[in-house]
Short mmCIF file of C-alpha atoms in Angstrom, two decimals:
data_model
loop_
_atom_site.label_atom_id
_atom_site.label_comp_id
_atom_site.label_asym_id
_atom_site.label_seq_id
_atom_site.Cartn_x
_atom_site.Cartn_y
_atom_site.Cartn_z
CA MET A 1 95.00 72.76 121.21
CA SER A 2 95.41 70.16 123.23
CA THR A 3 92.02 68.80 125.11
CA ALA A 4 93.42 67.48 127.74
CA VAL A 5 93.78 70.02 131.15
CA SER A 6 97.25 69.72 132.56
CA PRO A 7 97.73 67.77 135.75
CA LEU A 8 99.55 71.04 137.31
CA ALA A 9 96.48 73.09 136.76
CA PRO A 10 94.86 74.84 139.50
CA LYS A 11 92.45 72.93 141.68
CA LYS A 12 90.08 76.32 142.11
CA TYR A 13 90.79 79.98 140.61
CA PRO A 14 90.19 83.04 142.58
CA LYS A 15 86.91 84.86 142.05
CA MET A 16 87.95 88.04 140.35
CA PRO A 17 86.84 91.24 140.77
CA ALA A 18 86.17 94.26 138.32
CA ILE A 19 88.69 97.14 138.77
CA GLU A 20 87.15 100.25 138.57
CA GLY A 21 87.87 101.90 135.33
CA VAL A 22 88.36 98.80 133.18
CA ARG A 23 85.75 97.12 131.06
CA MET A 24 86.44 94.23 128.58
CA ALA A 25 84.70 92.22 126.14
CA THR A 26 85.78 88.76 123.94
CA ALA A 27 84.55 87.95 120.63
CA GLU A 28 85.06 84.78 118.10
CA ALA A 29 87.27 85.99 115.14
CA GLY A 30 87.87 82.78 113.87
CA ILE A 31 91.39 84.12 113.04
CA LYS A 32 93.30 80.42 113.42
CA TYR A 33 90.45 78.56 116.36
CA ARG A 34 86.93 77.78 115.74
CA ASP A 35 84.44 77.82 118.09
CA ARG A 36 86.48 79.42 121.01
CA THR A 37 87.31 83.02 121.74
CA ASP A 38 90.41 84.78 120.10
CA LEU A 39 90.04 88.59 120.60
CA LEU A 40 90.21 90.32 123.70
CA ALA A 41 89.58 94.33 124.12
CA MET A 42 89.99 95.91 127.57
CA VAL A 43 89.11 99.63 127.29
CA PHE A 44 89.99 101.87 130.08
CA ASP A 45 88.98 105.34 131.64
CA PRO A 46 90.71 108.32 131.04
CA GLY A 47 93.89 109.42 132.84
CA THR A 48 95.08 105.38 133.08
CA SER A 49 98.99 105.17 133.23
CA VAL A 50 100.69 102.47 131.55
CA ALA A 51 103.79 100.32 132.02
CA GLY A 52 105.46 97.74 129.71
CA VAL A 53 107.85 95.26 129.44
CA PHE A 54 108.96 93.16 126.30
CA THR A 55 110.50 90.48 125.05
CA ARG A 56 114.83 91.07 123.87
CA SER A 57 114.36 89.22 121.07
CA LYS A 58 116.15 90.74 118.08
CA CYS A 59 113.35 89.69 115.93
CA PRO A 60 110.14 91.49 117.53
CA SER A 61 106.76 91.56 116.61
CA ALA A 62 104.60 94.22 114.74
CA PRO A 63 102.71 94.56 118.03
CA VAL A 64 105.66 94.63 120.13
CA ASP A 65 107.24 97.26 118.16
CA PHE A 66 103.84 98.98 118.04
CA CYS A 67 103.54 99.05 121.88
CA ARG A 68 107.24 100.38 122.79
CA GLN A 69 106.28 103.15 120.20
CA ASN A 70 103.26 103.92 122.39
CA LEU A 71 105.00 103.36 125.77
CA THR A 72 106.80 106.71 125.40
CA ALA A 73 103.58 108.64 126.06
CA GLY A 74 102.62 106.72 129.74
CA LYS A 75 98.91 106.42 128.89
CA ALA A 76 96.40 104.07 127.77
CA ARG A 77 92.71 104.11 126.74
CA VAL A 78 92.52 100.84 125.00
CA LEU A 79 94.24 97.06 124.61
CA ILE A 80 93.52 94.44 121.40
CA VAL A 81 94.78 90.89 122.03
CA ASN A 82 94.10 88.17 119.15
CA SER A 83 95.19 84.34 120.01
CA GLY A 84 95.93 82.29 116.83
CA ASN A 85 98.23 84.41 114.57
CA ALA A 86 101.45 86.31 116.44
CA ASN A 87 101.85 88.82 113.62
CA ALA A 88 105.49 88.42 113.81
CA PHE A 89 108.21 88.50 110.91
CA THR A 90 105.43 90.03 108.94
CA GLY A 91 107.05 93.26 107.18
CA LYS A 92 105.35 95.60 105.95
CA LYS A 93 101.93 93.87 106.00
CA GLY A 94 102.39 93.37 109.97
CA ARG A 95 102.51 97.06 110.31
CA ASP A 96 99.95 97.95 108.07
CA SER A 97 97.90 95.27 110.44
CA THR A 98 98.63 97.24 113.47
CA ALA A 99 97.97 100.33 112.28
CA MET A 100 94.26 99.36 110.79
CA THR A 101 93.34 97.61 114.28
CA ALA A 102 94.60 100.93 116.34
CA GLU A 103 93.15 103.37 113.97
CA ALA A 104 89.87 100.82 114.25
CA ALA A 105 90.08 101.03 118.34
CA ALA A 106 90.97 104.60 118.60
CA LYS A 107 87.73 105.55 116.30
CA ALA A 108 85.50 103.26 118.13
CA ALA A 109 86.85 103.95 122.18
CA GLY A 110 86.96 107.92 120.75
CA CYS A 111 90.59 108.54 121.55
CA ALA A 112 94.16 108.45 119.44
CA ALA A 113 96.00 105.70 117.82
CA GLY A 114 98.75 106.61 120.73
CA ASP A 115 96.83 105.43 123.35
CA VAL A 116 96.29 102.04 121.97
CA PHE A 117 97.95 99.04 122.58
CA LEU A 118 97.82 95.71 120.77
CA ALA A 119 99.68 92.05 121.37
CA SER A 120 99.22 88.80 119.48
CA THR A 121 100.25 85.30 119.75
CA GLY A 122 100.30 82.37 117.90
CA VAL A 123 101.88 81.60 114.81
CA ILE A 124 105.28 83.36 113.10
CA GLY A 125 105.49 84.31 109.82
CA GLU A 126 101.55 84.22 108.46
CA PRO A 127 100.25 87.48 107.52
CA LEU A 128 97.29 88.87 110.31
CA ASP A 129 94.23 89.97 108.48
CA ALA A 130 93.11 92.22 110.63
CA GLY A 131 90.03 92.77 108.04
CA LYS A 132 89.24 89.65 109.72
CA PHE A 133 88.35 91.49 113.06
CA SER A 134 88.80 95.37 112.84
CA HIS A 135 85.30 95.50 112.01
CA LEU A 136 83.99 93.90 115.22
CA LEU A 137 86.00 96.32 117.28
CA LYS A 138 83.39 99.00 117.47
CA GLY A 139 80.33 96.72 118.85
CA LEU A 140 82.93 95.13 120.94
CA LEU A 141 84.44 98.78 122.98
CA ALA A 142 80.66 99.46 122.78
CA GLY A 143 79.64 96.19 124.65
CA ALA A 144 82.75 96.27 127.05
CA GLU A 145 81.47 95.78 130.92
CA PRO A 146 83.39 95.44 133.78
CA GLY A 147 84.68 91.86 135.10
CA GLY A 148 85.09 89.30 132.80
CA TRP A 149 88.90 88.23 134.03
CA THR A 150 88.87 84.47 133.48
CA GLU A 151 87.02 84.94 129.99
CA ALA A 152 89.30 87.37 128.89
CA ALA A 153 92.46 84.79 130.28
CA LYS A 154 90.54 82.23 128.02
CA ALA A 155 90.45 84.22 125.09
CA ILE A 156 94.09 84.70 124.84
CA MET A 157 95.28 81.11 124.97
CA THR A 158 96.91 79.18 122.53
CA THR A 159 98.26 75.64 123.37
CA ASP A 160 97.63 76.87 126.73
CA THR A 161 95.07 73.99 128.58
CA TYR A 162 93.54 76.35 131.49
CA PRO A 163 93.43 80.15 131.55
CA LYS A 164 95.63 82.19 134.13
CA VAL A 165 94.39 84.43 136.33
CA ALA A 166 95.59 86.12 140.19
CA THR A 167 94.37 88.63 142.12
CA ALA A 168 94.78 90.77 145.60
CA THR A 169 93.75 93.71 147.45
CA VAL A 170 96.03 95.82 149.44
CA SER A 171 96.23 99.05 151.13
CA LEU A 172 97.36 101.82 149.36
CA GLY A 173 97.78 104.80 152.45
CA GLY A 174 94.78 103.36 153.93
CA THR A 175 92.57 102.66 151.15
CA ASP A 176 92.02 99.31 149.59
CA VAL A 177 93.01 99.21 146.09
CA THR A 178 93.02 96.11 143.54
CA ILE A 179 95.54 94.50 141.34
CA ASN A 180 94.27 91.37 138.61
CA GLY A 181 96.23 89.76 135.87
CA ILE A 182 95.65 87.47 133.37
CA ALA A 183 98.56 85.44 131.29
CA LYS A 184 98.92 82.94 128.42
CA GLY A 185 102.02 80.61 127.82
CA ALA A 186 102.93 77.27 127.52
CA GLY A 187 105.77 77.10 124.92
CA MET A 188 108.31 78.97 123.29
CA ILE A 189 108.89 80.11 127.19
CA ALA A 190 112.11 81.42 127.83
CA PRO A 191 111.98 85.05 129.84
CA ASP A 192 114.20 87.74 128.72
CA MET A 193 111.29 90.11 129.40
CA ALA A 194 108.46 89.80 128.75
CA THR A 195 107.89 86.22 128.86
CA MET A 196 104.53 85.37 127.07
CA LEU A 197 101.70 87.87 127.35
CA SER A 198 100.37 89.04 130.47
CA PHE A 199 98.20 91.97 131.24
CA VAL A 200 97.69 93.20 134.80
CA ALA A 201 95.52 96.52 136.02
CA THR A 202 94.97 98.34 138.92
CA ASP A 203 92.80 100.89 140.22
CA ALA A 204 95.54 102.81 142.15
CA PRO A 205 96.62 106.04 141.33
CA ILE A 206 100.05 105.67 140.44
CA ALA A 207 101.86 107.85 137.72
CA GLY A 208 103.73 106.20 134.38
CA PRO A 209 107.17 106.35 135.23
CA VAL A 210 106.94 104.82 138.88
CA LEU A 211 104.32 102.17 137.67
CA GLN A 212 107.69 101.45 135.01
CA ASP A 213 109.95 101.31 137.91
CA LEU A 214 107.50 98.78 139.60
CA LEU A 215 106.92 96.43 136.76
CA SER A 216 110.98 96.27 135.62
CA ARG A 217 112.18 95.53 139.25
CA ALA A 218 109.24 92.96 139.93
CA VAL A 219 109.93 90.96 136.40
CA GLY A 220 113.56 90.11 137.52
CA LYS A 221 111.92 86.72 140.55
CA THR A 222 109.17 86.33 138.47
CA PHE A 223 108.63 86.06 134.81
CA ASN A 224 112.36 86.36 134.35
CA ALA A 225 112.81 83.14 136.35
CA VAL A 226 110.63 80.59 134.47
CA THR A 227 111.31 78.69 131.52
CA VAL A 228 109.60 76.04 129.40
CA ASP A 229 111.55 75.14 126.82
CA SER A 230 114.74 77.66 126.97
CA ASP A 231 113.21 79.70 123.90
CA THR A 232 112.83 83.71 124.00
CA SER A 233 109.06 84.08 122.02
CA THR A 234 108.96 87.05 119.53
CA SER A 235 105.80 88.62 120.91
CA ASP A 236 106.86 88.76 124.95
CA THR A 237 104.73 91.55 126.28
CA LEU A 238 103.61 92.42 129.78
CA LEU A 239 101.53 95.50 130.44
CA LEU A 240 100.54 97.22 133.39
CA PHE A 241 97.41 99.77 133.64
CA ALA A 242 96.61 102.00 136.15
CA THR A 243 93.17 103.45 135.95
CA GLY A 244 93.58 105.83 139.21
CA ALA A 245 89.83 105.44 139.83
CA ALA A 246 90.73 104.59 143.83
CA SER A 247 91.72 108.07 143.99
CA LYS A 248 87.92 108.87 144.69
CA ARG A 249 87.80 106.83 147.29
CA GLY A 250 90.96 108.57 149.37
CA ALA A 251 93.96 106.52 147.33
CA PRO A 252 96.94 109.01 147.28
CA ARG A 253 98.38 109.39 144.17
CA ILE A 254 101.74 108.19 143.90
CA GLU A 255 104.26 110.31 141.97
CA ASP A 256 107.65 109.11 143.54
CA ALA A 257 109.03 105.36 143.02
CA LYS A 258 110.47 105.79 146.63
CA ASP A 259 107.09 106.66 148.46
CA PRO A 260 107.15 104.48 151.30
CA GLN A 261 103.41 103.80 150.76
CA LEU A 262 104.11 101.65 148.22
CA GLY A 263 105.40 98.76 150.36
CA ALA A 264 102.47 96.32 150.48
CA PHE A 265 101.30 97.53 146.64
CA ARG A 266 104.69 96.41 145.54
CA ARG A 267 104.58 92.74 147.55
CA ALA A 268 101.84 92.51 146.12
CA LEU A 269 102.16 93.22 142.56
CA GLY A 270 105.16 90.52 142.79
CA LYS A 271 103.35 88.14 144.19
CA ILE A 272 100.82 88.60 141.37
CA LEU A 273 103.62 88.05 138.45
CA LYS A 274 105.06 85.08 140.47
CA GLN A 275 101.78 83.41 140.66
CA LEU A 276 101.23 84.09 137.10
CA ALA A 277 104.42 82.64 135.73
CA LEU A 278 104.49 79.81 137.78
CA GLN A 279 100.89 78.95 136.25
CA VAL A 280 102.42 79.55 132.79
CA VAL A 281 105.50 76.80 133.98
CA ARG A 282 102.80 74.45 135.16
CA ASP A 283 101.21 74.68 132.16
CA GLY A 284 104.24 74.13 129.84
CA GLU A 285 103.25 72.38 126.91
CA GLY A 286 103.15 68.27 127.75
CA ALA A 287 104.56 69.02 131.35
CA ARG A 288 103.35 66.66 134.19
CA LYS A 289 105.79 68.52 136.94
CA GLN A 290 106.60 71.49 138.10
CA ILE A 291 110.50 71.90 138.84
CA GLU A 292 112.18 74.08 141.34
CA VAL A 293 115.50 74.84 140.83
CA THR A 294 118.32 76.74 143.36
CA VAL A 295 121.79 77.62 143.09
CA THR A 296 123.83 78.74 146.11
CA GLY A 297 127.34 79.29 146.46
CA ALA A 298 128.10 81.00 143.46
CA LYS A 299 130.19 83.62 143.06
CA SER A 300 127.41 86.07 142.80
CA ALA A 301 123.52 86.19 142.09
CA ARG A 302 123.90 86.48 138.55
CA SER A 303 125.92 83.83 138.07
CA ALA A 304 123.84 81.73 140.41
CA LYS A 305 121.11 82.89 138.21
CA ARG A 306 122.93 81.48 135.17
CA ILE A 307 123.97 78.25 136.44
CA ALA A 308 120.30 78.06 137.92
CA LEU A 309 118.92 78.28 134.02
CA SER A 310 121.25 75.73 132.45
CA ILE A 311 120.14 73.10 135.11
CA ALA A 312 116.65 74.31 134.51
CA ASN A 313 117.02 74.58 130.71
CA SER A 314 118.76 70.96 130.23
CA PRO A 315 116.58 68.74 127.92
CA LEU A 316 118.80 65.87 129.88
CA VAL A 317 117.64 67.79 133.49
CA LYS A 318 114.27 68.05 132.11
CA THR A 319 113.65 64.38 130.89
CA ALA A 320 115.22 62.76 133.49
CA VAL A 321 112.52 64.42 135.69
CA ALA A 322 110.11 63.43 133.68
CA GLY A 323 111.27 59.87 133.81
CA GLU A 324 111.30 60.03 137.61
CA ASP A 325 114.91 59.30 137.50
CA ALA A 326 117.19 60.60 140.03
CA ASN A 327 120.14 61.12 137.66
CA TRP A 328 122.03 63.81 139.35
CA GLY A 329 124.94 63.48 136.73
CA ARG A 330 122.93 65.37 134.58
CA VAL A 331 122.95 68.43 137.11
CA VAL A 332 126.49 67.82 137.36
CA MET A 333 126.59 68.31 133.37
CA ALA A 334 125.05 71.32 133.46
CA VAL A 335 126.58 73.40 136.29
CA GLY A 336 129.75 72.49 134.16
CA LYS A 337 128.43 73.74 131.03
CA ALA A 338 126.88 76.96 132.34
CA GLY A 339 130.31 78.92 131.98
CA GLU A 340 130.52 80.39 135.24
CA PRO A 341 132.81 79.78 138.09
CA ALA A 342 132.32 76.46 139.97
CA ASP A 343 135.10 74.11 141.31
CA ARG A 344 134.26 70.35 140.84
CA ASP A 345 135.41 69.13 144.47
CA ARG A 346 133.15 71.28 146.34
CA LEU A 347 129.36 71.01 144.51
CA SER A 348 126.87 69.48 146.06
CA ILE A 349 123.38 68.25 144.85
CA TRP A 350 119.70 67.60 146.59
CA PHE A 351 117.05 66.45 145.25
CA GLY A 352 114.32 67.40 147.99
CA ASP A 353 115.74 66.55 151.25
CA ASN A 354 117.92 63.86 149.44
CA ARG A 355 121.38 64.83 149.19
CA LEU A 356 122.90 63.13 145.84
CA ALA A 357 126.21 64.51 145.88
CA HIS A 358 128.97 66.19 148.24
CA GLU A 359 132.39 67.52 147.69
CA GLY A 360 132.87 66.18 144.35
CA GLU A 361 131.64 62.49 144.72
CA ARG A 362 128.53 60.37 145.47
CA ASP A 363 127.23 61.24 149.07
CA PRO A 364 128.04 58.42 150.90
CA ALA A 365 124.44 58.39 152.88
CA TYR A 366 122.38 58.56 149.05
CA SER A 367 119.73 55.92 149.27
CA GLU A 368 118.38 55.08 145.55
CA GLU A 369 115.02 53.86 147.19
CA LYS A 370 114.41 57.48 148.84
CA THR A 371 115.04 59.90 146.17
CA SER A 372 113.14 57.38 143.52
CA ALA A 373 110.37 57.83 145.71
CA TYR A 374 111.14 61.46 145.98
CA MET A 375 110.95 61.73 142.09
CA LYS A 376 107.36 60.42 142.15
CA ARG A 377 105.94 63.72 143.16
CA ASP A 378 104.44 66.44 140.66
CA GLU A 379 106.93 68.90 142.51
CA ILE A 380 110.44 68.26 142.61
CA ARG A 381 113.34 71.00 144.13
CA ILE A 382 116.51 70.70 142.79
CA VAL A 383 119.37 72.25 144.88
CA ALA A 384 123.37 72.89 143.79
CA ASP A 385 125.36 74.28 146.36
CA ILE A 386 128.77 75.75 143.95
CA GLY A 387 131.03 75.93 147.63
CA ILE A 388 132.36 79.38 146.34
CA GLY A 389 130.44 82.53 147.25
CA ARG A 390 127.36 83.70 148.67
CA GLY A 391 125.19 84.20 145.35
CA LYS A 392 121.79 82.47 145.26
CA ALA A 393 118.92 82.45 142.75
CA THR A 394 115.69 80.14 141.95
CA VAL A 395 114.36 79.25 138.73
CA TRP A 396 111.04 77.66 138.09
CA THR A 397 110.61 75.07 134.96
CA CYS A 398 108.76 72.13 134.18
CA ASP A 399 109.60 68.30 132.77
CA LEU A 400 109.90 67.29 128.72
CA THR A 401 107.84 64.89 128.02
CA LYS A 402 106.91 63.37 124.81
CA GLU A 403 103.67 65.08 124.19
CA TYR A 404 105.58 68.38 124.04
CA VAL A 405 107.00 66.64 120.62
CA ALA A 406 104.02 65.89 119.84
CA ILE A 407 102.50 69.30 120.48
CA ASN A 408 104.99 71.38 118.68
CA GLY A 409 105.60 69.13 115.72
CA ASP A 410 102.46 70.06 114.07
CA TYR A 411 101.85 73.37 115.44
CA ARG A 412 101.52 75.22 112.37
CA SER A 413 99.55 72.30 110.27
#
């Protein structure tokens, strides 16, 4: 794991309040890492509802299969997360490992295995020995306490250089409710929801189907709008838990996704998911710069997003930004190869406020000096106007540096 913290890390972290109905604990199980926590347990009060979105990979991990199966009931009592091993592409051994972990967790919590959710992150293809940590679960769950969100975020890190946390408090029917979230992810990030691992909890009393609707809608412009390296993980899991504890303080139970009382909560959830997603981008392996790519004037919003991802995922665009080179020709290339409607002679490109290309050629007012100065910033904005419609989309990525190659060249060894 990289020891240097990303230069794009947050300057300060929010104080993470406890969420009523959630207790947690972390442990050092020695799955892959030494001298750091690598196991997280969250325990939820009875009556907690759950929603989730997962990787669209055709080679999902055993925990993803397990969570999908349990999600249909819409209720949760325990979450167990390990880092250092993804338990992916592990066949029957992987299924046995999830079953053993779930049984141990259910026994410790006094609930059914169907109320347990699991997530694993790390190396693909290595069997996960649940015997390394299943015996720890009884003590871990017994010692779980409210709070500890930042410690929880540290326990799920792999090549991350800093923990990722976010919080918000909003009014639901006149009662304050809190939403907390943590995430991990630094490489193998190309969201096709979910991206990486992220766990969000609230004390709001929201029914499972409503929670699922909120989450599924919120990922499009947040986690599904970030990419580090165009590679969709086998393990992507985003889970949202609602304990309902705020009902004791007068919060109304929400049973309908169209309930007007949900407005502030919906906006706050979107904000938290975006904050976590951007923290993942800013901790992209070896990243030195955050890149925002906006495409306007496309045939449709979907087309705009595909073009934006073509630009954001281009190794040539990303290395140009790493080298602080305003090579807008690479953006032209990425627009052209996206397979979406475009017109070369209507294309305009900006880096920040500097228009580099207009109507199919270099802008007559282009200034190399001003644009080169802009490229030295640690947040770069690229805008491409396709000039043929009203479709618009924004995605976020990071630059591609030598450090990315170094981290991934010896990830297994």
